[in-house]
CSV table of C-alpha atoms in Angstrom, one decimal:
chain,number,residue,atom,x,y,z
A,28,MET,CA,109.1,-56.7,24.6
A,29,ARG,CA,110.9,-55.8,27.8
A,30,LYS,CA,113.9,-54.4,26.0
A,31,VAL,CA,111.7,-52.2,23.8
A,32,PHE,CA,109.8,-50.9,26.9
A,33,SER,CA,113.1,-50.3,28.7
A,34,VAL,CA,114.5,-48.3,25.8
A,35,ILE,CA,111.3,-46.2,25.5
A,36,LEU,CA,111.3,-45.6,29.2
A,37,ALA,CA,115.0,-44.5,29.2
A,38,LEU,CA,114.4,-42.1,26.3
A,39,THR,CA,111.4,-40.6,28.0
A,40,MET,CA,113.3,-40.0,31.2
A,41,MET,CA,116.2,-38.5,29.2
A,42,VAL,CA,113.9,-36.1,27.4
A,43,ALA,CA,112.2,-35.2,30.7
A,44,VAL,CA,115.6,-34.6,32.5
A,45,PHE,CA,117.1,-32.6,29.7
A,46,GLY,CA,113.9,-30.7,29.0
A,47,CYS,CA,113.7,-29.5,32.6
A,48,THR,CA,117.3,-28.4,32.7
A,49,ALA,CA,117.4,-26.6,29.3
A,50,LYS,CA,118.1,-22.9,29.3
A,51,LYS,CA,115.1,-20.7,29.2
A,52,GLN,CA,114.8,-18.8,26.0
A,53,PRO,CA,114.6,-15.1,26.4
A,54,VAL,CA,111.1,-13.7,26.4
A,55,ALA,CA,110.5,-11.4,23.5
A,56,GLU,CA,110.1,-7.8,24.7
A,57,HIS,CA,106.9,-6.1,23.6
A,58,SER,CA,106.7,-2.5,22.8
A,59,LEU,CA,103.9,-0.6,24.5
A,60,SER,CA,102.7,1.0,21.3
A,61,PRO,CA,99.3,2.6,21.8
A,62,GLU,CA,97.4,0.5,19.3
A,63,TYR,CA,94.1,2.0,20.4
A,64,GLU,CA,95.0,5.4,19.0
A,65,ILE,CA,94.5,4.2,15.4
A,66,VAL,CA,91.2,5.9,14.7
A,67,ASP,CA,90.4,5.9,11.0
A,68,TRP,CA,86.6,5.9,11.4
A,69,ASN,CA,84.4,9.0,11.9
A,70,VAL,CA,82.8,8.6,15.3
A,71,VAL,CA,83.0,12.2,16.3
A,72,SER,CA,81.1,15.2,14.9
A,73,ILE,CA,82.4,18.7,14.8
A,74,ASN,CA,79.1,20.0,13.4
A,75,PRO,CA,77.6,22.5,16.0
A,76,SER,CA,74.0,21.5,15.2
A,77,ASP,CA,74.8,18.0,16.3
A,78,TYR,CA,75.1,19.4,19.8
A,79,GLY,CA,72.1,21.7,19.7
A,80,ILE,CA,74.2,24.8,18.9
A,81,THR,CA,72.3,27.2,16.8
A,82,TYR,CA,73.5,30.2,14.7
A,83,GLU,CA,72.1,32.5,17.4
A,84,MET,CA,74.3,30.8,20.0
A,85,LEU,CA,77.4,31.2,17.8
A,86,THR,CA,76.7,34.9,17.5
A,87,PHE,CA,75.7,35.4,21.1
A,88,ILE,CA,75.0,38.5,23.2
A,89,GLU,CA,75.6,36.7,26.5
A,90,PRO,CA,78.4,34.2,26.6
A,91,PRO,CA,77.4,30.6,27.2
A,92,ASN,CA,78.5,28.8,30.3
A,93,PHE,CA,81.4,26.8,28.7
A,94,SER,CA,81.9,24.8,31.9
A,95,GLU,CA,78.6,23.0,31.1
A,96,PHE,CA,79.8,22.0,27.6
A,97,THR,CA,81.2,18.6,26.9
A,98,LEU,CA,84.6,18.6,25.3
A,99,ALA,CA,83.0,17.6,22.0
A,100,LYS,CA,80.4,20.4,22.2
A,101,LEU,CA,83.1,22.9,23.2
A,102,CYS,CA,85.3,22.0,20.2
A,103,ALA,CA,82.4,22.2,17.8
A,104,TYR,CA,81.3,25.6,19.2
A,105,HIS,CA,84.9,26.9,19.0
A,106,LEU,CA,85.4,25.8,15.4
A,107,TYR,CA,82.4,27.8,14.2
A,108,THR,CA,82.4,31.0,16.3
A,109,ASP,CA,84.3,34.2,16.1
A,110,GLY,CA,85.1,37.2,18.3
A,111,ALA,CA,84.4,37.0,22.0
A,112,GLY,CA,82.8,33.6,21.6
A,113,ALA,CA,86.1,32.2,20.2
A,114,GLU,CA,88.1,33.8,23.0
A,115,GLY,CA,85.9,32.3,25.8
A,116,SER,CA,85.7,28.9,24.2
A,117,GLY,CA,89.5,29.0,23.4
A,118,ASP,CA,90.3,29.9,27.0
A,119,ASN,CA,88.2,27.0,28.3
A,120,LEU,CA,89.7,24.6,25.7
A,121,TYR,CA,93.2,25.6,26.9
A,122,LYS,CA,92.2,25.0,30.6
A,123,ARG,CA,90.8,21.6,29.8
A,124,PHE,CA,94.0,20.6,28.0
A,125,MET,CA,96.1,21.7,30.9
A,126,ASP,CA,93.8,19.9,33.4
A,127,ALA,CA,93.4,16.7,31.3
A,128,PRO,CA,95.8,16.4,28.4
A,129,THR,CA,95.2,12.7,27.8
A,130,LYS,CA,91.5,13.2,27.4
A,131,VAL,CA,91.9,16.2,25.0
A,132,LEU,CA,94.6,14.4,22.9
A,133,ASN,CA,92.5,11.3,22.6
A,134,TYR,CA,89.5,13.3,21.6
A,135,PHE,CA,91.5,15.1,19.0
A,136,ALA,CA,92.7,11.8,17.6
A,137,LEU,CA,89.1,10.8,17.2
A,138,ILE,CA,88.4,14.0,15.2
A,139,GLY,CA,91.0,12.9,12.8
A,140,ASP,CA,91.2,14.8,9.5
A,141,GLN,CA,87.8,16.4,9.6
A,142,VAL,CA,87.7,20.0,8.4
A,143,ALA,CA,85.6,22.8,9.9
A,144,ARG,CA,86.1,26.2,8.3
A,145,GLY,CA,89.6,25.4,7.1
A,146,GLY,CA,91.5,27.8,9.4
A,147,GLN,CA,93.8,30.5,8.0
A,148,SER,CA,94.7,28.6,4.8
A,149,GLY,CA,91.2,27.4,4.1
A,150,ASN,CA,92.1,23.7,4.1
A,151,GLU,CA,93.4,23.1,7.6
A,152,THR,CA,92.0,20.3,9.7
A,153,ALA,CA,89.8,21.0,12.7
A,154,VAL,CA,92.5,19.5,15.0
A,155,ARG,CA,95.1,21.9,13.6
A,156,GLU,CA,92.8,24.9,14.3
A,157,LEU,CA,92.2,23.6,17.9
A,158,CYS,CA,95.9,23.0,18.5
A,159,ARG,CA,96.6,26.6,17.3
A,160,GLU,CA,94.0,27.9,19.8
A,161,ILE,CA,95.5,26.0,22.7
A,162,ALA,CA,99.1,27.0,21.8
A,163,CYS,CA,98.2,30.7,21.3
A,164,ALA,CA,96.3,30.8,24.6
A,165,ASP,CA,99.4,29.5,26.4
A,166,VAL,CA,101.7,32.1,24.8
A,167,PHE,CA,99.5,35.2,24.6
A,168,TRP,CA,97.1,34.8,27.6
A,169,TYR,CA,99.2,32.8,30.1
A,170,GLY,CA,102.7,34.0,29.3
A,171,ASN,CA,104.3,30.9,27.7
A,172,THR,CA,104.1,28.6,30.7
A,173,GLN,CA,106.7,26.0,31.6
A,174,GLU,CA,103.8,23.6,32.5
A,175,PHE,CA,102.6,23.6,28.9
A,176,SER,CA,106.0,22.8,27.6
A,177,SER,CA,106.4,20.1,30.2
A,178,ILE,CA,103.1,18.5,29.1
A,179,ILE,CA,104.2,18.5,25.5
A,180,LYS,CA,107.6,17.0,26.3
A,181,GLN,CA,106.1,14.3,28.6
A,182,TYR,CA,103.5,13.2,26.1
A,183,GLN,CA,106.0,13.1,23.2
A,184,GLU,CA,108.0,10.6,25.2
A,185,ILE,CA,104.8,8.5,25.8
A,186,TYR,CA,103.7,8.8,22.1
A,187,PRO,CA,106.8,8.8,19.9
A,188,ARG,CA,104.7,7.9,16.8
A,189,GLY,CA,101.1,7.6,15.7
A,190,ASN,CA,98.1,9.9,15.7
A,191,ILE,CA,98.7,11.5,19.1
A,192,SER,CA,102.3,12.1,18.2
A,193,GLU,CA,101.2,14.1,15.1
A,194,ILE,CA,98.8,16.1,17.3
A,195,LEU,CA,101.7,16.9,19.7
A,196,THR,CA,103.8,18.0,16.8
A,197,SER,CA,101.0,20.3,15.7
A,198,LEU,CA,100.8,21.7,19.2
A,199,GLN,CA,104.5,22.3,19.3
A,200,GLU,CA,104.7,23.9,15.9
A,201,GLU,CA,101.8,26.2,16.7
A,202,HIS,CA,103.4,27.1,20.1
A,203,ASP,CA,106.7,27.9,18.4
A,204,ALA,CA,104.9,30.0,15.8
A,205,ALA,CA,103.0,31.9,18.5
A,206,ILE,CA,106.2,32.6,20.3
A,207,ASP,CA,107.7,34.0,17.1
A,208,ARG,CA,104.7,36.3,16.7
A,209,SER,CA,104.7,37.5,20.3
A,210,PRO,CA,106.1,40.9,21.2
């Protein structure tokens, strides 16, 4: 019995000694892929009436105070108005993007593939229409700023793939197209 106990004790000690001195296995590196940006559910409305926006408000005489609009309300308003209303809301949308690009990009990701009026082709997504407005504002109203280009480049490095990456691609494509159309 003593011999069996001695052998078991010796084996246990050897395992403990060799286990403590074993080389550490390399820790697997994790990519910081933004999993949260997968948004395949409709949680956001682009319908103006959901924000209390009436037809009369869309065809206004006096412009609304866009600074009081939430981002969601501003987007819904912009997608369904024309003329001066579109210019005012578009300018405000551009300024919000420049001030808080993360917030705007994440909201656009939530909009997903919803379609408002369909843009120039009749079947464009609301996000594509909003990206066009932001890009055109930078080129035509603000003179093609370096800050806009820097934001796009910085966020493309942060989001190399996924929903936000696609939105950044739309912004870049619309920006390039606006530059081609500018005098």
